[in-house]
Amino acid sequence: MSFRSRLDDLPLFASDLEIAEAVVGKRYAKEWAQTRLPTLAGKTGFPPIDPFHEGRPVPLVRRFYESYLGLGGVGAPQGAADPAAWKSAIRGKRKT
């Protein structure tokens, strides 16, 4: 699955506020950056701020969200499954 997001419009390294605006829009960006971003920053796979560039690497932020949301074939979020595959697996177990 290919998708385009506002993250695609950011520079290679972006500030937390720029990332927040791309993720939740300008209206909620400041609050999200203050309250939600610290939680994400502690999650495995969310990129830290690069001290030399003074921003987070946007391609890694995008990769994090692809994995977190199960987009782009990176992997499904925990607990999410393809219903067809789940039904198929159940049917297979019933036959044995």
Short mmCIF file of N, CA and C in Angstrom, two decimals:
data_model
loop_
_atom_site.label_atom_id
_atom_site.label_comp_id
_atom_site.label_asym_id
_atom_site.label_seq_id
_atom_site.Cartn_x
_atom_site.Cartn_y
_atom_site.Cartn_z
N MET A 1 0.84 -1.17 0.00
CA MET A 1 0.00 0.00 0.00
C MET A 1 0.89 1.24 0.00
N SER A 2 0.62 2.14 -0.88
CA SER A 2 1.37 3.38 -0.94
C SER A 2 0.46 4.52 -0.52
N PHE A 3 0.97 5.40 0.27
CA PHE A 3 0.18 6.54 0.69
C PHE A 3 1.06 7.76 0.77
N ARG A 4 0.45 8.90 0.74
CA ARG A 4 1.16 10.16 0.85
C ARG A 4 0.66 10.85 2.10
N SER A 5 1.58 11.39 2.86
CA SER A 5 1.19 12.11 4.07
C SER A 5 1.88 13.46 4.09
N ARG A 6 1.51 14.25 5.04
CA ARG A 6 2.15 15.56 5.19
C ARG A 6 3.61 15.41 5.62
N LEU A 7 3.97 14.24 6.13
CA LEU A 7 5.38 14.00 6.46
C LEU A 7 6.25 14.11 5.21
N ASP A 8 5.67 13.78 4.05
CA ASP A 8 6.42 13.84 2.80
C ASP A 8 6.82 15.27 2.44
N ASP A 9 6.15 16.25 3.01
CA ASP A 9 6.43 17.65 2.70
C ASP A 9 7.49 18.26 3.62
N LEU A 10 7.94 17.51 4.60
CA LEU A 10 8.92 18.02 5.56
C LEU A 10 10.34 17.84 5.04
N PRO A 11 11.28 18.62 5.58
CA PRO A 11 12.69 18.41 5.24
C PRO A 11 13.18 17.08 5.82
N LEU A 12 14.37 16.69 5.49
CA LEU A 12 14.93 15.41 5.95
C LEU A 12 14.95 15.33 7.48
N PHE A 13 15.28 16.42 8.14
CA PHE A 13 15.24 16.50 9.60
C PHE A 13 14.25 17.60 9.96
N ALA A 14 13.32 17.31 10.86
CA ALA A 14 12.29 18.27 11.21
C ALA A 14 12.18 18.43 12.72
N SER A 15 11.69 19.57 13.12
CA SER A 15 11.46 19.83 14.55
C SER A 15 10.24 19.05 15.02
N ASP A 16 10.11 18.93 16.32
CA ASP A 16 8.96 18.23 16.86
C ASP A 16 7.66 18.94 16.49
N LEU A 17 7.67 20.27 16.45
CA LEU A 17 6.46 21.00 16.09
C LEU A 17 6.11 20.77 14.62
N GLU A 18 7.10 20.73 13.74
CA GLU A 18 6.83 20.44 12.32
C GLU A 18 6.25 19.03 12.16
N ILE A 19 6.81 18.08 12.89
CA ILE A 19 6.31 16.71 12.83
C ILE A 19 4.88 16.65 13.38
N ALA A 20 4.64 17.35 14.48
CA ALA A 20 3.30 17.38 15.06
C ALA A 20 2.28 17.95 14.07
N GLU A 21 2.64 19.02 13.38
CA GLU A 21 1.72 19.60 12.40
C GLU A 21 1.43 18.62 11.27
N ALA A 22 2.44 17.85 10.86
CA ALA A 22 2.25 16.87 9.79
C ALA A 22 1.37 15.71 10.25
N VAL A 23 1.47 15.36 11.52
CA VAL A 23 0.74 14.20 12.04
C VAL A 23 -0.71 14.55 12.40
N VAL A 24 -0.92 15.64 13.13
CA VAL A 24 -2.27 15.94 13.61
C VAL A 24 -2.83 17.27 13.10
N GLY A 25 -2.07 17.99 12.31
CA GLY A 25 -2.53 19.27 11.79
C GLY A 25 -2.16 20.42 12.70
N LYS A 26 -2.19 21.61 12.13
CA LYS A 26 -1.73 22.80 12.84
C LYS A 26 -2.57 23.11 14.09
N ARG A 27 -3.86 22.84 14.01
CA ARG A 27 -4.77 23.16 15.12
C ARG A 27 -4.38 22.45 16.42
N TYR A 28 -3.96 21.20 16.33
CA TYR A 28 -3.66 20.41 17.53
C TYR A 28 -2.17 20.20 17.76
N ALA A 29 -1.34 20.74 16.89
CA ALA A 29 0.09 20.44 16.91
C ALA A 29 0.79 20.79 18.22
N LYS A 30 0.57 21.98 18.72
CA LYS A 30 1.29 22.41 19.92
C LYS A 30 0.97 21.52 21.12
N GLU A 31 -0.32 21.27 21.34
CA GLU A 31 -0.73 20.41 22.46
C GLU A 31 -0.21 18.99 22.28
N TRP A 32 -0.31 18.45 21.04
CA TRP A 32 0.15 17.09 20.76
C TRP A 32 1.65 16.97 21.00
N ALA A 33 2.41 17.99 20.57
CA ALA A 33 3.86 17.96 20.76
C ALA A 33 4.23 17.97 22.24
N GLN A 34 3.44 18.65 23.04
CA GLN A 34 3.72 18.73 24.47
C GLN A 34 3.25 17.52 25.25
N THR A 35 2.11 16.94 24.84
CA THR A 35 1.52 15.87 25.65
C THR A 35 1.71 14.47 25.08
N ARG A 36 1.67 14.33 23.77
CA ARG A 36 1.73 13.00 23.16
C ARG A 36 3.11 12.61 22.66
N LEU A 37 3.83 13.57 22.14
CA LEU A 37 5.15 13.26 21.58
C LEU A 37 6.10 12.66 22.61
N PRO A 38 6.11 13.13 23.85
CA PRO A 38 7.00 12.49 24.83
C PRO A 38 6.71 10.99 25.00
N THR A 39 5.45 10.60 24.90
CA THR A 39 5.10 9.18 24.98
C THR A 39 5.67 8.43 23.78
N LEU A 40 5.50 8.99 22.59
CA LEU A 40 6.04 8.34 21.39
C LEU A 40 7.56 8.27 21.44
N ALA A 41 8.19 9.31 21.95
CA ALA A 41 9.65 9.36 22.00
C ALA A 41 10.22 8.21 22.82
N GLY A 42 9.43 7.68 23.75
CA GLY A 42 9.88 6.57 24.57
C GLY A 42 9.62 5.21 23.96
N LYS A 43 8.92 5.17 22.84
CA LYS A 43 8.59 3.89 22.20
C LYS A 43 9.74 3.41 21.32
N THR A 44 9.93 2.11 21.29
CA THR A 44 10.94 1.51 20.43
C THR A 44 10.65 1.85 18.98
N GLY A 45 11.66 2.32 18.29
CA GLY A 45 11.52 2.62 16.87
C GLY A 45 11.27 4.08 16.56
N PHE A 46 10.84 4.86 17.55
CA PHE A 46 10.64 6.29 17.29
C PHE A 46 11.99 6.97 17.38
N PRO A 47 12.38 7.69 16.33
CA PRO A 47 13.75 8.23 16.28
C PRO A 47 13.98 9.38 17.26
N PRO A 48 15.16 9.39 17.86
CA PRO A 48 15.50 10.51 18.74
C PRO A 48 15.88 11.75 17.90
N ILE A 49 15.98 12.87 18.56
CA ILE A 49 16.45 14.08 17.90
C ILE A 49 17.93 13.92 17.59
N ASP A 50 18.31 14.18 16.36
CA ASP A 50 19.71 14.14 15.97
C ASP A 50 20.35 15.45 16.41
N PRO A 51 21.33 15.40 17.31
CA PRO A 51 21.89 16.64 17.85
C PRO A 51 22.59 17.50 16.80
N PHE A 52 23.19 16.89 15.81
CA PHE A 52 23.89 17.66 14.79
C PHE A 52 22.91 18.44 13.91
N HIS A 53 21.80 17.79 13.54
CA HIS A 53 20.81 18.41 12.66
C HIS A 53 19.69 19.11 13.41
N GLU A 54 19.64 18.92 14.73
CA GLU A 54 18.65 19.53 15.60
C GLU A 54 17.21 19.23 15.18
N GLY A 55 16.98 18.00 14.79
CA GLY A 55 15.64 17.56 14.42
C GLY A 55 15.60 16.05 14.36
N ARG A 56 14.41 15.52 14.16
CA ARG A 56 14.25 14.07 14.02
C ARG A 56 14.29 13.71 12.54
N PRO A 57 14.89 12.58 12.19
CA PRO A 57 14.92 12.16 10.80
C PRO A 57 13.52 11.73 10.34
N VAL A 58 12.96 12.50 9.44
CA VAL A 58 11.58 12.30 9.00
C VAL A 58 11.35 10.92 8.38
N PRO A 59 12.28 10.37 7.56
CA PRO A 59 12.03 9.03 7.03
C PRO A 59 11.85 7.98 8.13
N LEU A 60 12.55 8.16 9.25
CA LEU A 60 12.41 7.20 10.36
C LEU A 60 11.10 7.43 11.12
N VAL A 61 10.65 8.67 11.19
CA VAL A 61 9.34 8.95 11.79
C VAL A 61 8.26 8.29 10.94
N ARG A 62 8.39 8.43 9.63
CA ARG A 62 7.43 7.82 8.72
C ARG A 62 7.44 6.29 8.87
N ARG A 63 8.62 5.71 8.94
CA ARG A 63 8.74 4.25 9.10
C ARG A 63 8.10 3.80 10.41
N PHE A 64 8.31 4.58 11.47
CA PHE A 64 7.69 4.26 12.75
C PHE A 64 6.17 4.20 12.60
N TYR A 65 5.59 5.21 11.97
CA TYR A 65 4.13 5.25 11.81
C TYR A 65 3.63 4.15 10.89
N GLU A 66 4.39 3.81 9.87
CA GLU A 66 3.98 2.71 8.99
C GLU A 66 3.88 1.42 9.79
N SER A 67 4.85 1.20 10.66
CA SER A 67 4.83 0.00 11.50
C SER A 67 3.74 0.09 12.57
N TYR A 68 3.64 1.24 13.22
CA TYR A 68 2.67 1.45 14.30
C TYR A 68 1.24 1.27 13.81
N LEU A 69 0.96 1.75 12.61
CA LEU A 69 -0.39 1.68 12.07
C LEU A 69 -0.62 0.48 11.15
N GLY A 70 0.45 -0.28 10.88
CA GLY A 70 0.31 -1.43 10.00
C GLY A 70 0.13 -1.05 8.55
N LEU A 71 0.77 0.02 8.11
CA LEU A 71 0.66 0.49 6.73
C LEU A 71 1.87 0.07 5.91
N GLY A 72 1.71 -0.01 4.64
CA GLY A 72 2.84 -0.22 3.75
C GLY A 72 3.48 -1.59 3.85
N GLY A 73 2.77 -2.56 4.40
CA GLY A 73 3.32 -3.91 4.47
C GLY A 73 4.41 -4.07 5.51
N VAL A 74 4.63 -3.07 6.35
CA VAL A 74 5.68 -3.15 7.35
C VAL A 74 5.29 -4.12 8.45
N GLY A 75 4.03 -4.19 8.77
CA GLY A 75 3.56 -5.09 9.81
C GLY A 75 2.28 -4.56 10.40
N ALA A 76 1.44 -5.43 10.85
CA ALA A 76 0.17 -5.02 11.43
C ALA A 76 0.37 -4.60 12.87
N PRO A 77 -0.42 -3.66 13.35
CA PRO A 77 -0.33 -3.32 14.77
C PRO A 77 -0.73 -4.52 15.62
N GLN A 78 -0.24 -4.55 16.82
CA GLN A 78 -0.50 -5.68 17.70
C GLN A 78 -2.00 -5.85 17.88
N GLY A 79 -2.47 -7.07 17.73
CA GLY A 79 -3.88 -7.37 17.90
C GLY A 79 -4.69 -7.24 16.64
N ALA A 80 -4.13 -6.63 15.60
CA ALA A 80 -4.86 -6.51 14.34
C ALA A 80 -4.48 -7.68 13.45
N ALA A 81 -5.44 -8.22 12.78
CA ALA A 81 -5.17 -9.35 11.90
C ALA A 81 -6.07 -9.25 10.69
N ASP A 82 -5.65 -9.88 9.62
CA ASP A 82 -6.46 -9.95 8.41
C ASP A 82 -7.60 -10.93 8.70
N PRO A 83 -8.85 -10.46 8.67
CA PRO A 83 -9.97 -11.34 9.01
C PRO A 83 -10.04 -12.58 8.12
N ALA A 84 -9.69 -12.44 6.85
CA ALA A 84 -9.73 -13.60 5.95
C ALA A 84 -8.70 -14.64 6.38
N ALA A 85 -7.52 -14.19 6.75
CA ALA A 85 -6.49 -15.12 7.19
C ALA A 85 -6.90 -15.79 8.50
N TRP A 86 -7.52 -15.03 9.39
CA TRP A 86 -7.96 -15.59 10.65
C TRP A 86 -9.01 -16.66 10.43
N LYS A 87 -10.00 -16.38 9.57
CA LYS A 87 -11.04 -17.36 9.27
C LYS A 87 -10.45 -18.59 8.61
N SER A 88 -9.50 -18.39 7.71
CA SER A 88 -8.85 -19.50 7.04
C SER A 88 -8.13 -20.40 8.03
N ALA A 89 -7.43 -19.77 8.99
CA ALA A 89 -6.70 -20.53 9.99
C ALA A 89 -7.67 -21.34 10.86
N ILE A 90 -8.81 -20.76 11.19
CA ILE A 90 -9.80 -21.46 12.03
C ILE A 90 -10.37 -22.64 11.22
N ARG A 91 -10.71 -22.39 9.96
CA ARG A 91 -11.24 -23.49 9.13
C ARG A 91 -10.24 -24.64 9.03
N GLY A 92 -8.96 -24.28 8.89
CA GLY A 92 -7.93 -25.31 8.79
C GLY A 92 -7.85 -26.15 10.07
N LYS A 93 -8.02 -25.53 11.22
CA LYS A 93 -7.96 -26.25 12.50
C LYS A 93 -9.18 -27.16 12.67
N ARG A 94 -10.30 -26.75 12.15
CA ARG A 94 -11.52 -27.56 12.29
C ARG A 94 -11.42 -28.84 11.48
N LYS A 95 -10.72 -28.79 10.38
CA LYS A 95 -10.63 -29.96 9.49
C LYS A 95 -9.80 -31.09 10.11
N THR A 96 -8.91 -30.77 11.01
CA THR A 96 -8.04 -31.81 11.58
C THR A 96 -8.62 -32.43 12.80
#
